[in-house]
CSV table of C-alpha atoms in Angstrom, one decimal:
chain,number,residue,atom,x,y,z
A,1,MET,CA,0.0,0.0,-0.1
A,2,GLY,CA,1.3,3.4,-0.9
A,3,LYS,CA,4.3,4.5,-2.9
A,4,SER,CA,7.9,4.8,-1.8
A,5,GLY,CA,7.9,8.6,-2.4
A,6,ASP,CA,4.8,9.2,-0.3
A,7,ALA,CA,6.8,9.4,3.1
A,8,ASP,CA,8.8,12.3,1.7
A,9,ALA,CA,5.9,14.2,0.4
A,10,ASP,CA,3.3,13.6,3.1
A,11,GLY,CA,5.4,12.9,6.1
A,12,ALA,CA,4.4,10.2,8.6
A,13,VAL,CA,1.2,8.6,9.0
A,14,ALA,CA,-0.5,10.3,12.0
A,15,ALA,CA,-3.8,8.4,12.3
A,16,LEU,CA,-5.5,5.3,10.9
A,17,ASP,CA,-9.0,3.7,11.3
A,18,ILE,CA,-10.6,0.5,9.7
A,19,HIS,CA,-14.4,0.7,8.6
A,20,ALA,CA,-16.7,-1.7,10.6
A,21,SER,CA,-17.2,-3.6,7.3
A,22,ALA,CA,-13.4,-4.2,7.1
A,23,ASP,CA,-13.6,-3.1,3.4
A,24,TYR,CA,-12.0,0.2,3.8
A,25,LEU,CA,-8.9,1.9,5.6
A,26,LEU,CA,-8.4,5.6,6.3
A,27,SER,CA,-5.0,7.0,6.7
A,28,ALA,CA,-4.2,10.7,7.7
A,29,TYR,CA,-0.8,12.3,7.4
A,30,VAL,CA,1.1,15.1,9.0
A,31,SER,CA,0.8,16.9,5.7
A,32,GLY,CA,-3.1,17.1,6.3
A,33,LYS,CA,-3.8,14.6,3.6
A,34,VAL,CA,-6.5,11.8,4.3
A,35,VAL,CA,-6.7,8.7,2.0
A,36,LEU,CA,-9.4,6.1,1.6
A,37,TRP,CA,-8.0,2.8,0.9
A,38,GLU,CA,-9.7,-0.5,-0.4
A,39,LEU,CA,-8.3,-3.2,2.0
A,40,ALA,CA,-8.8,-6.1,-0.4
A,41,ARG,CA,-6.8,-4.8,-3.2
A,42,GLY,CA,-4.6,-2.4,-1.2
A,43,SER,CA,-5.5,0.4,-3.5
A,44,GLN,CA,-6.1,4.1,-3.0
A,45,LEU,CA,-9.8,4.9,-3.7
A,46,ARG,CA,-9.6,8.6,-2.9
A,47,VAL,CA,-7.0,11.1,-1.8
A,48,VAL,CA,-8.4,14.2,0.0
A,49,THR,CA,-5.9,17.2,0.2
A,50,ASP,CA,-8.5,20.0,0.6
A,51,ALA,CA,-9.7,19.3,4.1
A,52,HIS,CA,-6.9,20.2,6.4
A,53,ALA,CA,-4.0,22.7,6.3
A,54,ALA,CA,-2.4,21.3,9.5
A,55,SER,CA,-1.3,17.7,10.6
A,56,VAL,CA,-4.3,15.4,11.0
A,57,SER,CA,-4.3,14.0,14.6
A,58,LEU,CA,-7.5,11.7,14.3
A,59,VAL,CA,-9.5,10.1,11.8
A,60,ARG,CA,-12.6,7.9,12.5
A,61,PHE,CA,-15.2,6.3,10.1
A,62,SER,CA,-18.6,7.5,11.6
A,63,HIS,CA,-21.3,5.4,9.7
A,64,PRO,CA,-21.6,1.6,9.9
A,65,THR,CA,-22.3,1.0,6.2
A,66,ASP,CA,-21.0,4.1,4.2
A,67,PRO,CA,-17.6,5.4,4.1
A,68,VAL,CA,-18.1,8.6,5.9
A,69,ALA,CA,-15.4,9.8,8.2
A,70,ILE,CA,-14.6,12.5,10.8
A,71,SER,CA,-11.2,14.1,10.8
A,72,VAL,CA,-9.5,16.4,13.2
A,73,ASP,CA,-6.3,18.3,12.7
A,74,THR,CA,-3.9,19.8,15.3
A,75,ARG,CA,-5.2,23.4,15.0
A,76,GLY,CA,-8.8,22.1,16.0
A,77,CYS,CA,-10.4,21.9,12.6
A,78,VAL,CA,-13.0,19.2,12.4
A,79,ASN,CA,-14.3,18.0,9.1
A,80,ARG,CA,-16.8,15.4,7.9
A,81,ILE,CA,-15.7,13.6,4.7
A,82,THR,CA,-18.1,11.8,2.7
A,83,PHE,CA,-16.9,9.4,0.1
A,84,THR,CA,-19.1,8.4,-2.8
A,85,LYS,CA,-18.6,5.9,-5.6
A,86,SER,CA,-19.4,7.6,-8.9
A,87,LEU,CA,-19.8,6.4,-12.4
A,88,PHE,CA,-17.1,4.1,-13.7
A,89,ALA,CA,-16.0,3.1,-10.3
A,90,THR,CA,-14.2,6.4,-9.6
A,91,TRP,CA,-14.5,7.8,-6.2
A,92,ALA,CA,-15.4,11.4,-5.2
A,93,HIS,CA,-15.5,13.1,-1.8
A,94,GLU,CA,-17.3,16.1,-0.2
A,95,SER,CA,-15.9,17.8,2.8
A,96,GLU,CA,-17.9,19.6,5.4
A,97,CYS,CA,-16.4,22.0,8.1
A,98,LEU,CA,-17.9,21.1,11.5
A,99,LEU,CA,-15.6,23.2,13.6
A,100,ASP,CA,-13.2,25.8,12.2
A,101,GLY,CA,-10.4,25.6,14.7
A,102,ALA,CA,-11.3,28.9,16.4
A,103,ALA,CA,-11.8,27.2,19.8
A,104,GLY,CA,-8.3,25.7,19.7
A,105,PRO,CA,-6.9,22.1,19.5
A,106,ILE,CA,-9.0,19.2,20.2
A,107,PRO,CA,-7.3,16.6,22.2
A,108,MET,CA,-9.7,13.8,22.0
A,109,LEU,CA,-12.8,12.9,20.0
A,110,ALA,CA,-15.3,10.1,20.3
A,111,VAL,CA,-17.5,9.3,17.4
A,112,LEU,CA,-20.9,7.8,18.4
A,113,PRO,CA,-22.3,5.1,16.3
A,114,HIS,CA,-25.0,6.0,13.8
A,115,LEU,CA,-28.3,5.6,15.2
A,116,ARG,CA,-31.5,5.2,13.3
A,117,ALA,CA,-34.7,6.9,14.4
A,118,ALA,CA,-36.6,4.6,16.6
A,119,ARG,CA,-40.4,4.0,16.0
A,120,PHE,CA,-42.5,4.0,19.1
A,121,SER,CA,-46.1,2.8,18.8
């Protein structure tokens, strides 16, 4: 997984997470880059370079079936990154800023499991 020149360009891997389905892996780097991997093939599905300007300190999948992630950088910026498979098996992403870092660094984050609305009769 990865290329030999990646370490020079992106620095060390700062955070990892494996999806509940064991189909995907997220890697986050000190450069601010986040990568979605397909574990079975060891291939990069999508590289995200527009979500963080600082080192990513934490990355977590936040949905039990879909590849949706929460990422946090050392400045306190929190993003939700939604990965989608498009036509011809290419992958896209959408980043949404949840916290802009104005409150300062976030030392810890717990991602709660995705809960469906319960029906009560």
